[in-house]
Amino acid sequence: MGFEVLLKGSNLIRLLEGLAVALKISLISVAISIVLGTILGVIMSMDNKVIKGITRVYLEIVRIMPQLVLLFIVYFGATKVMGINISAEASSVIVFSFWGIAEMSDLVRGALKGIPAIQYESGIALGLSPVQTNIYVIIPQVIRRLIPLSINLITRMIKTTSLIMMIGIVEVLKVGQQIIEANRNSSPNAAFGVFLTIFVLYFIACWPISRFSKYLERKWET
Amino acid sequence: MDTEVLSSYLPLYVEAFFLTLKIGWLGIFLSFVLGVASAFIIHFKIPVLSAVFGAYVEIFRNTPLLIQLFFIYFGLPKAGISLSAELCGIIGLGLLGGSYMSEAIRSGLDAVSSAQTESALALGMKKTEVFTLVVFPEALTLSVPAIVANVIFLLKETSVFSAISLMDLMFTAKDLIGLYYDTTEALVLLVMFYMVMLLPVSFVGSVVEKKAGAGMFGE
């Protein structure tokens, strides 16, 4: 069924290295998204009309534009329009962070809004200062709500980064194609084994993370 | 930007647009059917089947559509199952979407309070009536925001169809950039057509969400 090509030479290791390329880009993007997304989310939860207007447009763009379209715009468009040459890797990090920041900020805003006003009021009534109320009462609760959701963002990011092969980055799918091509004569059925293996690899990368996120969500449910 | 180039590209995009729409909505239809079926099976814990559908949901929620399509389009023919690119697109999107819809509807079913079931039973309704007239409509109402989000997500996911050489919007844009290097025009049209495809859905979605919210019971 074409699994034998994986055992030839260093093929399996090459596939794993390909996966590592995609994972690296997703982890960098997730890190950027979580930091900047949290800041933006806090800014968004302030009631300022101008900020609200701008962020709404931003969120709507992210909501309706496929990530692949954004990837094309940055990778092909920026070079053409602005004359700057952005590497495929940098384009991916820019696009996935652009997307991830929007997602994260929306989660943060939702978590902040979800804290009932009585929590603030009780904190103040107990004699805590507004800063203390935030540090000891609000932020711990917000973090509890956010952690499962941000972990979930990691799996979504990993799934989305599979798109980078479409702008020519040599990652796991591309390596898979190369292996299939190279062994065309000796194993004509390699496509089945190789693509099934990649399928399983992605599942192994994402499933434990999404289980963990679900576990935390249930455990901390209030 | 060259308007002449834009107008010469336009027919190609219109054609690709309708192909994307066709595959997208057929896939979404399939995903809804699959999602409802799988949500029922998992919710009612039907033996064997619920384990099978549970595994299906986990597998397809945790892998990217691009990888699923590669396996269906390039891998399966080697095992004797050959499908046209269009059919692969519909099936791939349907399978992916089915797993997301299943989760959306199932969490709706779980969220219907047991007081609803108990009250309906106390009113003398039969068990099947309780489900079809009370629980399911409420669950669907509760699932609306998640379903709308899924529909938008799935329409966006259609952009990866170009990888299995379906002549969709992405494919057209990539092809034209490669052929003529009129990158700006090709990208502007690409963005425009995706906006035409998704803005109305996004708008209608938020209206439906509001209506569904207004129809909540027991609040």
CSV table of C-alpha atoms in Angstrom, one decimal, chain A residues 1 60 62-69 72-74 76-81 99 103 152 155-156 158-160 162-167 171-173 177 188-192 195-196 198-200 202-204 206-207 210-211 214 218, chain B residues 55 58-68 70-71 74-76 78-79 100 103 106 148-149 152 155-157 159-163 170 173-174 177 180-184 187 190-192 194-195 198-199 201-203 205-206 209:
chain,number,residue,atom,x,y,z
A,1,MET,CA,0.0,0.0,0.0
A,60,GLU,CA,-14.7,41.4,10.0
A,62,VAL,CA,-10.4,38.3,9.3
A,63,ARG,CA,-13.8,36.7,9.7
A,64,ILE,CA,-14.6,36.7,6.0
A,65,MET,CA,-11.2,36.5,4.2
A,66,PRO,CA,-9.8,33.0,3.8
A,67,GLN,CA,-6.3,32.8,5.3
A,68,LEU,CA,-5.0,31.5,2.0
A,69,VAL,CA,-6.2,34.7,0.3
A,72,PHE,CA,-1.4,35.4,-1.4
A,73,ILE,CA,-1.9,39.1,-0.8
A,74,VAL,CA,1.2,39.3,1.5
A,76,PHE,CA,2.6,37.9,-4.0
A,77,GLY,CA,1.0,41.3,-3.5
A,78,ALA,CA,3.5,43.0,-1.2
A,79,THR,CA,6.3,42.2,-3.5
A,80,LYS,CA,4.5,43.6,-6.5
A,81,VAL,CA,2.9,46.7,-5.0
A,99,TRP,CA,-5.5,36.1,12.0
A,103,GLU,CA,-9.1,35.5,17.2
A,152,ASN,CA,-7.5,25.4,21.4
A,155,THR,CA,-4.5,23.4,17.3
A,156,ARG,CA,-6.4,25.7,15.0
A,158,ILE,CA,-1.4,24.0,13.4
A,159,LYS,CA,-4.2,23.0,11.1
A,160,THR,CA,-4.2,26.4,9.3
A,162,SER,CA,-0.8,23.4,6.5
A,163,LEU,CA,-1.6,26.1,3.9
A,164,ILE,CA,2.0,27.2,3.7
A,165,MET,CA,2.8,24.6,1.1
A,166,MET,CA,0.6,26.6,-1.3
A,167,ILE,CA,3.2,29.4,-1.2
A,171,GLU,CA,6.9,21.3,4.7
A,172,VAL,CA,5.4,17.9,5.3
A,173,LEU,CA,3.0,17.7,2.3
A,177,GLN,CA,5.1,14.7,-2.7
A,188,PRO,CA,3.5,3.3,-7.6
A,189,ASN,CA,1.1,3.2,-4.7
A,190,ALA,CA,3.2,5.4,-2.4
A,191,ALA,CA,0.6,8.2,-2.5
A,192,PHE,CA,-1.8,6.2,-0.3
A,195,PHE,CA,-0.7,10.9,2.6
A,196,LEU,CA,-2.3,8.6,5.1
A,198,ILE,CA,0.8,12.7,7.0
A,199,PHE,CA,-2.9,12.6,7.9
A,200,VAL,CA,-2.1,10.5,11.0
A,202,TYR,CA,-1.4,15.9,11.9
A,203,PHE,CA,-3.9,14.0,14.1
A,204,ILE,CA,-1.2,13.0,16.5
A,206,CYS,CA,-3.5,18.2,17.3
A,207,TRP,CA,-5.6,15.6,19.1
A,210,SER,CA,-7.5,19.6,21.9
A,211,ARG,CA,-8.2,16.9,24.4
A,214,LYS,CA,-11.4,20.2,26.6
A,218,ARG,CA,-14.6,20.9,31.9
B,55,ALA,CA,-14.0,8.8,16.4
B,58,GLU,CA,-12.3,13.6,16.6
B,59,ILE,CA,-10.4,12.6,13.5
B,60,PHE,CA,-11.8,15.2,11.2
B,61,ARG,CA,-11.8,18.0,13.7
B,62,ASN,CA,-8.1,17.5,14.4
B,63,THR,CA,-6.8,17.4,10.8
B,64,PRO,CA,-6.6,20.1,8.2
B,65,LEU,CA,-8.9,20.1,5.2
B,66,LEU,CA,-5.9,20.3,2.9
B,67,ILE,CA,-4.4,17.0,4.2
B,68,GLN,CA,-7.8,15.3,4.0
B,70,PHE,CA,-4.7,15.2,-0.5
B,71,PHE,CA,-5.5,11.8,1.0
B,74,PHE,CA,-4.3,11.4,-4.4
B,75,GLY,CA,-4.2,8.6,-1.9
B,76,LEU,CA,-7.5,6.8,-2.2
B,78,LYS,CA,-4.2,3.9,-5.2
B,79,ALA,CA,-6.5,1.9,-3.0
B,100,TYR,CA,-17.9,20.6,13.2
B,103,GLU,CA,-20.2,19.3,17.8
B,106,ARG,CA,-24.5,18.2,20.1
B,148,VAL,CA,-23.4,30.3,11.4
B,149,ALA,CA,-19.7,30.4,12.4
B,152,ILE,CA,-18.6,30.9,7.2
B,155,LEU,CA,-17.0,28.7,2.8
B,156,LYS,CA,-13.5,30.1,3.6
B,157,GLU,CA,-12.1,26.6,3.6
B,159,SER,CA,-10.1,28.2,-0.9
B,160,VAL,CA,-7.9,25.1,-0.5
B,161,PHE,CA,-9.7,23.3,-3.4
B,162,SER,CA,-7.1,24.7,-5.8
B,163,ALA,CA,-4.7,22.2,-4.3
B,170,MET,CA,-7.8,30.7,-5.8
B,173,ALA,CA,-5.9,33.9,-9.3
B,174,LYS,CA,-2.7,31.8,-9.0
B,177,ILE,CA,-0.5,35.6,-11.6
B,180,TYR,CA,0.7,37.3,-16.9
B,181,TYR,CA,2.1,38.6,-13.7
B,182,ASP,CA,-0.7,41.2,-13.3
B,183,THR,CA,-0.6,40.4,-9.6
B,184,THR,CA,-2.5,43.4,-8.3
B,187,LEU,CA,-5.5,39.7,-6.2
B,190,LEU,CA,-9.9,37.5,-5.7
B,191,VAL,CA,-10.6,39.7,-2.7
B,192,MET,CA,-13.7,41.2,-4.3
B,194,TYR,CA,-14.6,36.4,-1.7
B,195,MET,CA,-16.3,39.5,-0.3
B,198,LEU,CA,-19.0,35.9,2.3
B,199,LEU,CA,-20.3,39.4,3.3
B,201,VAL,CA,-23.5,35.2,4.6
B,202,SER,CA,-21.9,37.1,7.4
B,203,PHE,CA,-24.7,39.7,7.4
B,205,GLY,CA,-25.9,35.1,9.8
B,206,SER,CA,-25.9,37.9,12.3
B,209,GLU,CA,-28.5,34.9,15.2
